[in-house]
Amino acid sequence: MLDFQALAEAKADARQINDKVQQRFIETYDSAVSQVMALHQLSCEAPERRLPERLLRQAVDTLAKAIDLKPSAAQPYALYSCLFFLMEDLPRARKYLQTARELNPGFPKIAALEALYNDFEALEALHQQLPADAAPTPPRIKPLETFDDFQLADI
């Protein structure tokens, strides 16, 4: 005979655990957004300087925790993509952007990041075509206008 009371209690317990995991995901992801925003700001202020390794590691660790908590969410992968772009690792940036696209093709930040990466590649290609004696400055990364689309409004 089924114990409906025990079944209802188990369902309530499972819901409570899911709610706690969701809240931890939101807090962790929001922290990652703040960390990547700070790195982005540093990159825009001094594009010729390397980003601080300690801050990069913190952002990577925080994003990894967010993905562990909710691997089906596209937002952390898109933010990882942005982080790798800041580290000038375009192949990894594109890889994580593709993962975000597979998880949520309608996520609005995907198109903006894809356009940014394409523009950057075009600038780099033009930079490579200039004569060596022209002493050009390296291409500048156009700052992201906003991090609003990285917010978790749709979760």
Coordinates of C-alpha atoms in Angstrom, one line a residue:
M1 CA 0.0 0.0 0.0
L2 CA 1.3 3.5 -0.9
D3 CA 1.9 6.0 1.8
F4 CA 0.7 9.2 0.2
Q5 CA 1.7 11.3 3.1
A6 CA 5.4 10.1 2.8
L7 CA 5.2 10.6 -1.0
A8 CA 4.0 14.2 -0.5
E9 CA 6.7 14.9 2.1
A10 CA 9.4 13.5 -0.3
K11 CA 8.1 15.7 -3.1
A12 CA 8.1 18.8 -0.8
D13 CA 11.7 17.9 0.3
A14 CA 12.8 17.6 -3.3
R15 CA 11.2 20.9 -4.2
Q16 CA 13.0 22.6 -1.3
I17 CA 16.3 21.1 -2.4
N18 CA 15.8 22.3 -5.9
D19 CA 14.9 25.8 -4.7
K20 CA 18.1 25.9 -2.6
V21 CA 20.2 24.8 -5.6
Q22 CA 18.5 27.4 -7.8
Q23 CA 19.2 30.1 -5.3
R24 CA 22.9 29.1 -5.0
F25 CA 23.1 29.1 -8.8
I26 CA 21.7 32.6 -9.0
E27 CA 24.0 33.9 -6.3
T28 CA 27.0 32.2 -7.9
Y29 CA 26.2 33.4 -11.4
D30 CA 25.5 37.0 -10.3
S31 CA 28.9 36.9 -8.6
A32 CA 30.5 35.7 -11.9
V33 CA 28.8 38.5 -13.9
S34 CA 30.3 41.0 -11.5
Q35 CA 33.7 39.5 -11.8
V36 CA 33.7 39.4 -15.6
M37 CA 32.3 43.0 -15.7
A38 CA 35.3 44.1 -13.5
L39 CA 37.7 42.3 -15.8
H40 CA 36.1 43.8 -18.9
Q41 CA 36.4 47.3 -17.3
L42 CA 40.1 46.6 -16.7
S43 CA 40.6 45.4 -20.2
C44 CA 38.9 48.6 -21.6
E45 CA 41.0 50.9 -19.4
A46 CA 44.3 49.4 -20.3
P47 CA 44.1 47.0 -23.3
E48 CA 47.8 46.7 -23.5
R49 CA 48.1 45.2 -20.0
R50 CA 47.5 41.6 -19.1
L51 CA 44.5 40.9 -16.9
P52 CA 45.4 39.9 -13.3
E53 CA 45.7 36.2 -13.1
R54 CA 44.1 36.1 -9.6
L55 CA 41.0 37.8 -10.9
L56 CA 40.8 35.6 -13.9
R57 CA 41.1 32.5 -11.8
Q58 CA 38.3 33.7 -9.5
A59 CA 36.0 34.3 -12.4
V60 CA 36.8 30.9 -14.0
D61 CA 36.2 29.2 -10.7
T62 CA 32.9 31.0 -10.0
L63 CA 31.6 30.2 -13.5
A64 CA 32.6 26.5 -13.1
K65 CA 30.6 26.4 -9.9
A66 CA 27.6 28.0 -11.7
I67 CA 27.8 25.4 -14.5
D68 CA 28.1 22.6 -11.9
L69 CA 24.9 23.9 -10.2
K70 CA 22.9 24.3 -13.5
P71 CA 24.6 22.7 -16.5
S72 CA 21.5 23.3 -18.7
A73 CA 21.7 27.1 -18.4
A74 CA 23.2 29.0 -21.4
Q75 CA 24.1 32.1 -19.5
P76 CA 27.3 30.8 -17.8
Y77 CA 28.6 29.4 -21.0
A78 CA 28.1 32.7 -22.8
L79 CA 29.8 34.5 -20.0
Y80 CA 32.6 32.0 -20.1
S81 CA 32.9 32.8 -23.8
C82 CA 33.2 36.5 -23.0
L83 CA 35.8 35.7 -20.4
F84 CA 37.9 33.8 -22.9
F85 CA 37.6 36.6 -25.4
L86 CA 39.0 39.0 -22.7
M87 CA 41.9 36.5 -22.4
E88 CA 42.4 36.8 -26.1
D89 CA 41.5 33.1 -26.6
L90 CA 39.0 33.4 -29.5
P91 CA 38.8 29.6 -30.3
R92 CA 37.7 28.9 -26.7
A93 CA 35.4 31.9 -26.7
R94 CA 33.7 30.5 -29.8
K95 CA 33.5 27.0 -28.3
Y96 CA 31.7 28.2 -25.2
L97 CA 29.5 30.5 -27.3
Q98 CA 28.5 27.4 -29.4
T99 CA 27.6 25.5 -26.2
A100 CA 25.4 28.4 -25.1
R101 CA 23.8 28.4 -28.5
E102 CA 23.1 24.7 -28.3
L103 CA 21.5 25.1 -24.9
N104 CA 19.4 28.2 -25.8
P105 CA 19.5 29.4 -29.4
G106 CA 17.3 32.4 -28.5
F107 CA 19.6 33.8 -25.8
P108 CA 20.0 37.4 -26.9
K109 CA 23.7 37.8 -26.0
I110 CA 24.8 35.1 -28.5
A111 CA 24.3 37.3 -31.6
A112 CA 26.0 40.3 -29.9
L113 CA 29.1 38.2 -28.9
E114 CA 29.2 36.6 -32.4
A115 CA 29.2 40.0 -34.0
L116 CA 31.9 41.2 -31.6
Y117 CA 34.1 38.2 -32.4
N118 CA 33.6 38.6 -36.1
D119 CA 34.5 42.3 -35.9
F120 CA 37.6 41.5 -33.9
E121 CA 38.7 38.8 -36.4
A122 CA 38.2 41.3 -39.3
L123 CA 40.3 43.9 -37.5
E124 CA 43.0 41.4 -36.8
A125 CA 43.0 40.3 -40.5
L126 CA 43.4 44.0 -41.6
H127 CA 46.1 44.5 -39.1
Q128 CA 48.0 41.5 -40.5
Q129 CA 47.8 43.0 -44.0
L130 CA 49.6 46.2 -43.1
P131 CA 53.2 46.6 -44.0
A132 CA 55.6 45.8 -41.2
D133 CA 57.2 49.3 -41.3
A134 CA 53.8 51.0 -40.8
A135 CA 54.1 50.3 -37.0
P136 CA 50.4 50.0 -36.5
T137 CA 48.7 49.8 -33.2
P138 CA 47.0 46.6 -32.4
P139 CA 43.3 46.4 -32.9
R140 CA 41.2 47.7 -30.0
I141 CA 38.4 45.7 -28.6
K142 CA 35.1 47.5 -28.8
P143 CA 33.7 47.5 -25.2
L144 CA 30.5 45.6 -24.7
E145 CA 27.7 48.2 -24.3
T146 CA 26.0 46.4 -21.5
F147 CA 26.0 43.2 -19.5
D148 CA 22.2 43.4 -19.1
D149 CA 21.5 40.4 -21.4
F150 CA 23.6 38.2 -19.1
Q151 CA 21.0 38.7 -16.3
L152 CA 18.9 35.8 -15.2
A153 CA 15.4 37.3 -15.8
D154 CA 14.2 34.2 -17.8
I155 CA 15.1 31.6 -15.2

